[in-house]
CSV table of N, CA and C in Angstrom, one decimal:
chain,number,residue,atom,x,y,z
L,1,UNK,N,3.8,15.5,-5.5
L,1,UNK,CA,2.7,14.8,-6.1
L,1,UNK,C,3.0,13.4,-6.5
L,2,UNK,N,4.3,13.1,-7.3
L,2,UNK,CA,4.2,11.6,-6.9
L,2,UNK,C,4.7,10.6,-6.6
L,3,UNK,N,4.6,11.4,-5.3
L,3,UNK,CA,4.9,10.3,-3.8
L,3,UNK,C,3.3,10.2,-3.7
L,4,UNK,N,2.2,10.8,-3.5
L,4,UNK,CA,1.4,10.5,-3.4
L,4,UNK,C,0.6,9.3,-4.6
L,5,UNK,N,0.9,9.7,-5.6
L,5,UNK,CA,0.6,8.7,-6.9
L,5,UNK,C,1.8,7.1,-6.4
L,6,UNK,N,2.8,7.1,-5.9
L,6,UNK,CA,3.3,6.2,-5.6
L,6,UNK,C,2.5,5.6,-4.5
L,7,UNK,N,2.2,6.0,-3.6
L,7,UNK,CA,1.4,5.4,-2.5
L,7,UNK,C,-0.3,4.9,-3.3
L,8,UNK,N,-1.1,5.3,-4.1
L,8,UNK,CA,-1.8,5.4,-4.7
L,8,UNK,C,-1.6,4.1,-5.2
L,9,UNK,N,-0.9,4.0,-6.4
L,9,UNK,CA,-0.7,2.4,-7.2
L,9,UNK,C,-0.6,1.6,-6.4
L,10,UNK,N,0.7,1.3,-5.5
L,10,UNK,CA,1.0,0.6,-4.2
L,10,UNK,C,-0.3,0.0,-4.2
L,11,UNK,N,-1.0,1.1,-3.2
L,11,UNK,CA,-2.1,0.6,-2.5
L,11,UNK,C,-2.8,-0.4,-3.5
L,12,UNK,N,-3.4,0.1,-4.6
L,12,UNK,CA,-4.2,0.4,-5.6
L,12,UNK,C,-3.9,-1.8,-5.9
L,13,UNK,N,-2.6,-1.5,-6.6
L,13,UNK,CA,-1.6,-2.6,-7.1
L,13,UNK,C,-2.4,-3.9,-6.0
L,14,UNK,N,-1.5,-4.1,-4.6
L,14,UNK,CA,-2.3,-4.9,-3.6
L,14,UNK,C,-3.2,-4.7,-3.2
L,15,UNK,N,-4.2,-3.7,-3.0
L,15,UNK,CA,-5.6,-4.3,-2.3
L,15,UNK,C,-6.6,-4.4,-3.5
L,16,UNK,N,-6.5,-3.7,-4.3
L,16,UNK,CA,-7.5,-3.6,-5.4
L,16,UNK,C,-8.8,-2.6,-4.9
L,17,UNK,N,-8.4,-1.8,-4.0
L,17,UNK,CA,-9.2,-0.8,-4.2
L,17,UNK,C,-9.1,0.5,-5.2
L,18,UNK,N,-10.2,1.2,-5.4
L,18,UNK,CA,-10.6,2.1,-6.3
L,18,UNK,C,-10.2,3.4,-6.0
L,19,UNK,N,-9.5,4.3,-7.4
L,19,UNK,CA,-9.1,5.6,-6.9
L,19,UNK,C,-9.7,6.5,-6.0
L,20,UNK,N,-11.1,6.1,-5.8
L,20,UNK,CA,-12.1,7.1,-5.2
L,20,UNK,C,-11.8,6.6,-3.3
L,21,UNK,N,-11.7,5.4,-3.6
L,21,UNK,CA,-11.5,4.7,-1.7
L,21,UNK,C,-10.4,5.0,-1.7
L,22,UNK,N,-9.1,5.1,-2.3
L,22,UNK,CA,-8.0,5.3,-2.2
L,22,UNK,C,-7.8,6.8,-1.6
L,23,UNK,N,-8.2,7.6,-2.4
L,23,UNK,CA,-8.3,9.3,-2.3
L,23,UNK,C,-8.8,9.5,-1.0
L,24,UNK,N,-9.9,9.3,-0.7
L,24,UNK,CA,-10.8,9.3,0.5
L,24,UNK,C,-10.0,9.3,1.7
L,25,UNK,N,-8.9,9.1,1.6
L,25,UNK,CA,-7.9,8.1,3.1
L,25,UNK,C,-7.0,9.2,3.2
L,26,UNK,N,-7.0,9.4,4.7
L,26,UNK,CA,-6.6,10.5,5.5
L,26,UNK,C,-5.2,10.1,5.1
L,27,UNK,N,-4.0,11.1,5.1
L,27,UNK,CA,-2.5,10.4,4.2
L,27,UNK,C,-2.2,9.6,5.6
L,28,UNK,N,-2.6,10.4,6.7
L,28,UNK,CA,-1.9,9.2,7.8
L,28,UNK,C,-2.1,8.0,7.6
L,29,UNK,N,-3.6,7.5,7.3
L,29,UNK,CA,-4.3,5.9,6.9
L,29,UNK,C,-3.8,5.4,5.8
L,30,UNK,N,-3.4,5.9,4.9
L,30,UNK,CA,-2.3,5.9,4.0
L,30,UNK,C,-1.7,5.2,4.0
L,31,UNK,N,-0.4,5.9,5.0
L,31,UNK,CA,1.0,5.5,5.0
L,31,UNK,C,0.6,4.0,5.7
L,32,UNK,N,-0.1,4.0,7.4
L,32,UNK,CA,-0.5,2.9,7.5
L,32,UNK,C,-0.8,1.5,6.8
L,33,UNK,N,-1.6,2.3,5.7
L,33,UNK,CA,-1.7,0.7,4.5
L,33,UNK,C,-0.5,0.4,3.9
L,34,UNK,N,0.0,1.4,3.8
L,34,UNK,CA,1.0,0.9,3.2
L,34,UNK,C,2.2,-0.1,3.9
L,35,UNK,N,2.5,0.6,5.2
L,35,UNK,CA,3.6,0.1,5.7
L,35,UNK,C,2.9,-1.7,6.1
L,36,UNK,N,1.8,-1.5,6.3
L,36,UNK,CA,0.8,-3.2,6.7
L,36,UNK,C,1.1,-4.0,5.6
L,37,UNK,N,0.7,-3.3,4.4
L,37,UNK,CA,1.2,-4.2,3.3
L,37,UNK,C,2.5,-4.3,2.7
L,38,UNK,N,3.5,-3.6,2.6
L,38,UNK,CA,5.1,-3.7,2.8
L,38,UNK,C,5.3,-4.9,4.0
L,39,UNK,N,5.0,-4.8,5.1
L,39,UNK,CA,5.2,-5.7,6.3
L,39,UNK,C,4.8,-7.0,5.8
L,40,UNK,N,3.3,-7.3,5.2
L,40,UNK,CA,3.3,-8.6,4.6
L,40,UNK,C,3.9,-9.3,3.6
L,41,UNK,N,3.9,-7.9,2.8
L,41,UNK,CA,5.2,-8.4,1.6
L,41,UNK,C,6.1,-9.3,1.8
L,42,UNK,N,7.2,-8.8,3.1
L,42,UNK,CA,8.2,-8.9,3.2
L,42,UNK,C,8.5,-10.2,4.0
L,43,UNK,N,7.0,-10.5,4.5
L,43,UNK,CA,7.1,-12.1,5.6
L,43,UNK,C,6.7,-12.8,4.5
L,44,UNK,N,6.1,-12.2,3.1
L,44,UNK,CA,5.9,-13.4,2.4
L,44,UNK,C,6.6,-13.7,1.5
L,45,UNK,N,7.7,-13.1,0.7
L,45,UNK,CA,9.4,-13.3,0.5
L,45,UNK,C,9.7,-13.8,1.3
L,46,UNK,N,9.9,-13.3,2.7
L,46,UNK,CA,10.5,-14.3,3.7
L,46,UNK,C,10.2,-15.9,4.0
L,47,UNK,N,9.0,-16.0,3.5
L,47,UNK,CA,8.4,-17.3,3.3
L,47,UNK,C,8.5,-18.2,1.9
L,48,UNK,N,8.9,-17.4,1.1
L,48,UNK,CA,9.2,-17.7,-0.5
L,48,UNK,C,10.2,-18.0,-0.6
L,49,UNK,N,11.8,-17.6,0.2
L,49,UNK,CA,12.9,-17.6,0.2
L,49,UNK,C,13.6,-18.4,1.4
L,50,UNK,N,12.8,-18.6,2.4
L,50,UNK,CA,13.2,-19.7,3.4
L,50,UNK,C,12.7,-20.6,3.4
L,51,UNK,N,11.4,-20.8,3.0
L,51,UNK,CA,10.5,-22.2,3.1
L,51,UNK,C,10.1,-22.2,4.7
């Protein structure tokens, strides 16, 4: 249960959607957001740290 509350804030934290849209999401669409937004994270560190 919270691994799912982790994926929850995550989400929650960056897109600013609502517990109820959050809930709503199949876990596979989920993980998806998640890993999209991890992936942007990390090119935009990458961009913060290399210029």
């Amino acid at each position: 249960m919270d691994e799912i509350w982790q994926e929850i804030s995550y989400l929650a934290y960056h897109l600013h959607w609502s517990l109820d849209q959050l809930l709503e999401l199949e876990h596979g669409d989920r993980i998806r957001f998640l890993r999209q937004v991890a992936a942007l994270n990390e090119r935009s560190w990458e961009g913060v740290m290399h210029g």
